[in-house]
PDB file of C-alpha atoms in Angstrom:
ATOM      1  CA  UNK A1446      -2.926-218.883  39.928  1.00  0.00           C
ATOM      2  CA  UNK A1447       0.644-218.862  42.270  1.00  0.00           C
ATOM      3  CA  UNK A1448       3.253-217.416  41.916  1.00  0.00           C
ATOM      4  CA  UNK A1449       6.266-219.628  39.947  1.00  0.00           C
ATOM      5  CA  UNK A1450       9.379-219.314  43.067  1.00  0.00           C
ATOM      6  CA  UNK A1451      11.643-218.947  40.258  1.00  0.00           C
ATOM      7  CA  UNK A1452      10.212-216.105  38.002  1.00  0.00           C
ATOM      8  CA  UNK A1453       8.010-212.995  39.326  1.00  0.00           C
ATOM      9  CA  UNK A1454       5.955-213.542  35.478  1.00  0.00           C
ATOM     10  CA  UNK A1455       3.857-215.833  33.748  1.00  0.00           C
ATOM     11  CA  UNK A1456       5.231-217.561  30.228  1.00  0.00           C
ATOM     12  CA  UNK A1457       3.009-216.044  27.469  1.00  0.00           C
ATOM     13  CA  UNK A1458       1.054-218.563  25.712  1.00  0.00           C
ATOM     14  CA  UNK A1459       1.697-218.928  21.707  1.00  0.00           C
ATOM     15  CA  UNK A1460      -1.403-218.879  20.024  1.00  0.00           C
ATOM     16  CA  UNK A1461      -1.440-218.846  16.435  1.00  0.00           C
ATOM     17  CA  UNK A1462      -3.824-217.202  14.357  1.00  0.00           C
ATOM     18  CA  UNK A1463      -4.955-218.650  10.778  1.00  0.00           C
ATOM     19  CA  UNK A1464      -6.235-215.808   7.941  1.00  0.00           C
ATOM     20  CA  UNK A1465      -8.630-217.755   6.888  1.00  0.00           C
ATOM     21  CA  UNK A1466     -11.195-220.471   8.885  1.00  0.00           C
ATOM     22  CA  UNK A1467     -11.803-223.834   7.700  1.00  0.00           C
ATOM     23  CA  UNK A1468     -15.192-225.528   7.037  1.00  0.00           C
ATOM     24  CA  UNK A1469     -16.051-229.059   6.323  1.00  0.00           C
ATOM     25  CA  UNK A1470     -19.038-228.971   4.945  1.00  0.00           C
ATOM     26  CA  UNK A1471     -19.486-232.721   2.489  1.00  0.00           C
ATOM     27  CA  UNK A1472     -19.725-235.916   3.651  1.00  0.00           C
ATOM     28  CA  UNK A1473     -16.655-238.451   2.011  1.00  0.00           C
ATOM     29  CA  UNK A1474     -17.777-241.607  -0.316  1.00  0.00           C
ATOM     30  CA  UNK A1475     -17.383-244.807   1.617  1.00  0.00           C
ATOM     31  CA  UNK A1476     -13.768-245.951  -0.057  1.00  0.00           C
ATOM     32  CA  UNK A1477     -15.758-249.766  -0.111  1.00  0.00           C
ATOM     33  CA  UNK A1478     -18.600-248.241  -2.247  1.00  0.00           C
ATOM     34  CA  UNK A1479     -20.754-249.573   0.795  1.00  0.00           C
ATOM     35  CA  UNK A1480     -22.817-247.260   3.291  1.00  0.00           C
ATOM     36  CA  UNK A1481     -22.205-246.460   6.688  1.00  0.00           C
ATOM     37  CA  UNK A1482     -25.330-248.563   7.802  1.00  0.00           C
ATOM     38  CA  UNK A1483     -24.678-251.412   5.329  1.00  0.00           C
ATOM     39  CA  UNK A1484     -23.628-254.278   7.783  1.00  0.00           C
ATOM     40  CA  UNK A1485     -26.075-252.893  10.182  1.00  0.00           C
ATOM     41  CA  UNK A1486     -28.941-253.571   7.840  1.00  0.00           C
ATOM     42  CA  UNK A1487     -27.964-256.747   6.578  1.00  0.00           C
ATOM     43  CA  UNK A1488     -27.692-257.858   9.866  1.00  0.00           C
ATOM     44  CA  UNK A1489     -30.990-256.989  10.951  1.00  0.00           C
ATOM     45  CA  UNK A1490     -32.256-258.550   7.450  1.00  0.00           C
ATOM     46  CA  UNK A1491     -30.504-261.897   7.548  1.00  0.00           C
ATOM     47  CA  UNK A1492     -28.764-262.335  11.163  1.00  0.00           C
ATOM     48  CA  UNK A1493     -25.660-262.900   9.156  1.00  0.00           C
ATOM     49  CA  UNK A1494     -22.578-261.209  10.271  1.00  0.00           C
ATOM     50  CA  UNK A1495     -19.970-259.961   7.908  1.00  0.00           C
ATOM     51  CA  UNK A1496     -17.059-262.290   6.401  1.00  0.00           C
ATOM     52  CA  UNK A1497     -13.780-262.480   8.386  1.00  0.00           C
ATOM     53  CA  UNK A1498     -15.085-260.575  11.134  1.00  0.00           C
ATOM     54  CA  UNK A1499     -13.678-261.605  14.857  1.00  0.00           C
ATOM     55  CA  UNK A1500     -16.431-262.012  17.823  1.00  0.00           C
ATOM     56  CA  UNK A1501     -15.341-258.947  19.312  1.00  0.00           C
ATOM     57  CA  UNK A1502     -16.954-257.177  15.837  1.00  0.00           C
ATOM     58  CA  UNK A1503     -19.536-259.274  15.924  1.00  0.00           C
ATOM     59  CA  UNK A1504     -20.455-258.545  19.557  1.00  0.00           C
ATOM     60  CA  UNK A1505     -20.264-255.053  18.971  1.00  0.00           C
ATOM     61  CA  UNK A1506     -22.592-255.255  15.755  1.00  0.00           C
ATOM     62  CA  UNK A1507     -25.222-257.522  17.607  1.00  0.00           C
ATOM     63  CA  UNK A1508     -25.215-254.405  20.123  1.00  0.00           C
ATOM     64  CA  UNK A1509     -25.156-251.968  18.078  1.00  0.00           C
ATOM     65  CA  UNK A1510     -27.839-253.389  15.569  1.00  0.00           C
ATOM     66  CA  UNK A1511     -30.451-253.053  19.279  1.00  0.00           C
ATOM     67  CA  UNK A1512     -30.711-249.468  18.819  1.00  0.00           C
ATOM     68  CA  UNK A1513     -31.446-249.682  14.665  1.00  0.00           C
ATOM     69  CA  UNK A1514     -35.379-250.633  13.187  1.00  0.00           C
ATOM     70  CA  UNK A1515     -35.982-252.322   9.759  1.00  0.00           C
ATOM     71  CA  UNK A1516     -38.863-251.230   8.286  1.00  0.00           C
ATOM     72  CA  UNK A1517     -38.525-252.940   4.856  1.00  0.00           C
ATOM     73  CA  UNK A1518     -35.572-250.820   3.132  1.00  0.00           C
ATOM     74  CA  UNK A1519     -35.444-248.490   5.003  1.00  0.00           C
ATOM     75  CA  UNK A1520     -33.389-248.018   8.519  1.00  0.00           C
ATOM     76  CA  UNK A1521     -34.350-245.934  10.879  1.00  0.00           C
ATOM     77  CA  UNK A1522     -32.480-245.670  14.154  1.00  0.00           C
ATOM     78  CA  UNK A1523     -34.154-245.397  17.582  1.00  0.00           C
ATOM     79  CA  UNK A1524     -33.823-242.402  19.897  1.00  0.00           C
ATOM     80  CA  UNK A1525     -34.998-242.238  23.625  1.00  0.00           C
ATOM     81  CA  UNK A1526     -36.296-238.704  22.812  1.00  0.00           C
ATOM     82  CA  UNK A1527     -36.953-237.886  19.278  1.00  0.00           C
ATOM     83  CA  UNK A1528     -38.654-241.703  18.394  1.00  0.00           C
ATOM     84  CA  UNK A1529     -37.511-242.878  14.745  1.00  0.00           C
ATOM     85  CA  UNK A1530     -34.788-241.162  12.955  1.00  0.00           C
ATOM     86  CA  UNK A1531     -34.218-242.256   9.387  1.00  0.00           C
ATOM     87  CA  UNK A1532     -31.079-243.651   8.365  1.00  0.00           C
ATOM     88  CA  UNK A1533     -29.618-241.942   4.870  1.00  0.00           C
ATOM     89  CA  UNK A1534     -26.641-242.354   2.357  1.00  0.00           C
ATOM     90  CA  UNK A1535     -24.037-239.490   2.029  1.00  0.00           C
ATOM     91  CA  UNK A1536     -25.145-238.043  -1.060  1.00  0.00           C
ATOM     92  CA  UNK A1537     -28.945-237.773   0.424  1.00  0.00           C
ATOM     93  CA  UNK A1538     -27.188-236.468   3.734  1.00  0.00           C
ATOM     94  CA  UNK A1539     -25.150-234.056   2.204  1.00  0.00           C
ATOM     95  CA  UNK A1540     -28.326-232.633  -0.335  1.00  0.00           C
ATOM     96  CA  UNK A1541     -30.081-232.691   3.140  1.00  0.00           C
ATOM     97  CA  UNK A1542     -28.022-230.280   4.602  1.00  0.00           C
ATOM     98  CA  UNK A1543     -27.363-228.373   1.875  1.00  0.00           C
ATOM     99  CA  UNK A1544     -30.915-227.429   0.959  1.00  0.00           C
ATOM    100  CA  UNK A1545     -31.369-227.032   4.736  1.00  0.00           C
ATOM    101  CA  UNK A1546     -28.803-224.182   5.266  1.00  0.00           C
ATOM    102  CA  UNK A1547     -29.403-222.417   1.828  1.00  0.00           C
ATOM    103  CA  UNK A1548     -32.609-221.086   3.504  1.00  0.00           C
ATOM    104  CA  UNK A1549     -34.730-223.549   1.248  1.00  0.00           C
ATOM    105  CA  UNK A1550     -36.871-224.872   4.348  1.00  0.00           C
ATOM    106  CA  UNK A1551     -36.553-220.863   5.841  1.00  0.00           C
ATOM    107  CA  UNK A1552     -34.398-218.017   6.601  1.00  0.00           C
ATOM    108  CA  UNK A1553     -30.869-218.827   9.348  1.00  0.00           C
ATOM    109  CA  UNK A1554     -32.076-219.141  12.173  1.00  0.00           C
ATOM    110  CA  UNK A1555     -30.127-220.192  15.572  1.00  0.00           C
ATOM    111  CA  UNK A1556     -28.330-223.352  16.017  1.00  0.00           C
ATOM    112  CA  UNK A1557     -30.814-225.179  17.969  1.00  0.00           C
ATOM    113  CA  UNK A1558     -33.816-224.447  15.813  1.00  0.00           C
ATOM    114  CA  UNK A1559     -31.707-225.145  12.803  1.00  0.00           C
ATOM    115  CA  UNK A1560     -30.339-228.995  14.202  1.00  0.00           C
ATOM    116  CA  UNK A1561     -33.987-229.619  14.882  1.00  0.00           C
ATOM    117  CA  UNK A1562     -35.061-229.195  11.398  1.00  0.00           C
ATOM    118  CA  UNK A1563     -31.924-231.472  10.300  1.00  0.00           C
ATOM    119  CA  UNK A1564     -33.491-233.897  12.017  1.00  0.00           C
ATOM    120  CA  UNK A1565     -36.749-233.900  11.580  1.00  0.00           C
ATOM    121  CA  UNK A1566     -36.009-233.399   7.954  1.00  0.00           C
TER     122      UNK A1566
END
């Protein structure tokens, strides 16, 4: 720190203080009814992009679709360290992580141990 010419103290810093914390904890609906992964799959299905998409969004969804594995139905998405993770809607996603932090799969445990069983789960 230096010293400010002008003043021999340093302007305290605000910092406001909530009483209670906030937690998101559920994963929104789609507002088109459609999943996350839904263009990504069809693509990978059909090689058909969406309707009234530009070639920038197509570009990006030809790219994007490289890191993503169709294996019938189901989408998995590739991972240079894990292998295969599964792709999954918001209301499996949010049961997911739900039975996974009620202590269904085992007591808390620390946040690294805990984000590995998300994902292998």
């Amino acid at each position: 720190m230096i010293q400010h010419p002008d003043k021999n103290y340093i302007d305290p810093i605000e910092v406001e203080i909530r009483d209670q914390h906030v937690y998101y904890f559920h994963i929104d609906e789609e507002p088109d009814g459609k999943q996350w992964y839904y263009d990504i799959k069809k693509f990978l299905a059909t090689r058909e992009y969406p309707e009234n998409a530009t070639n920038g969004q197509n570009r990006a969804l030809r790219r994007l679709a490289n890191h993503f594995f169709l294996n019938g139905e189901i989408l998995y998405r590739r991972t240079l360290d894990i292998g295969l993770l599964r792709c999954v809607n918001t209301a499996k996603a949010t049961r997911l992580l739900e039975e996974i932090h009620a202590g269904t799969c085992e007591p808390h445990i620390n946040k690294f141990t805990l984000a590995k069983k998300i994902l292998i789960a």
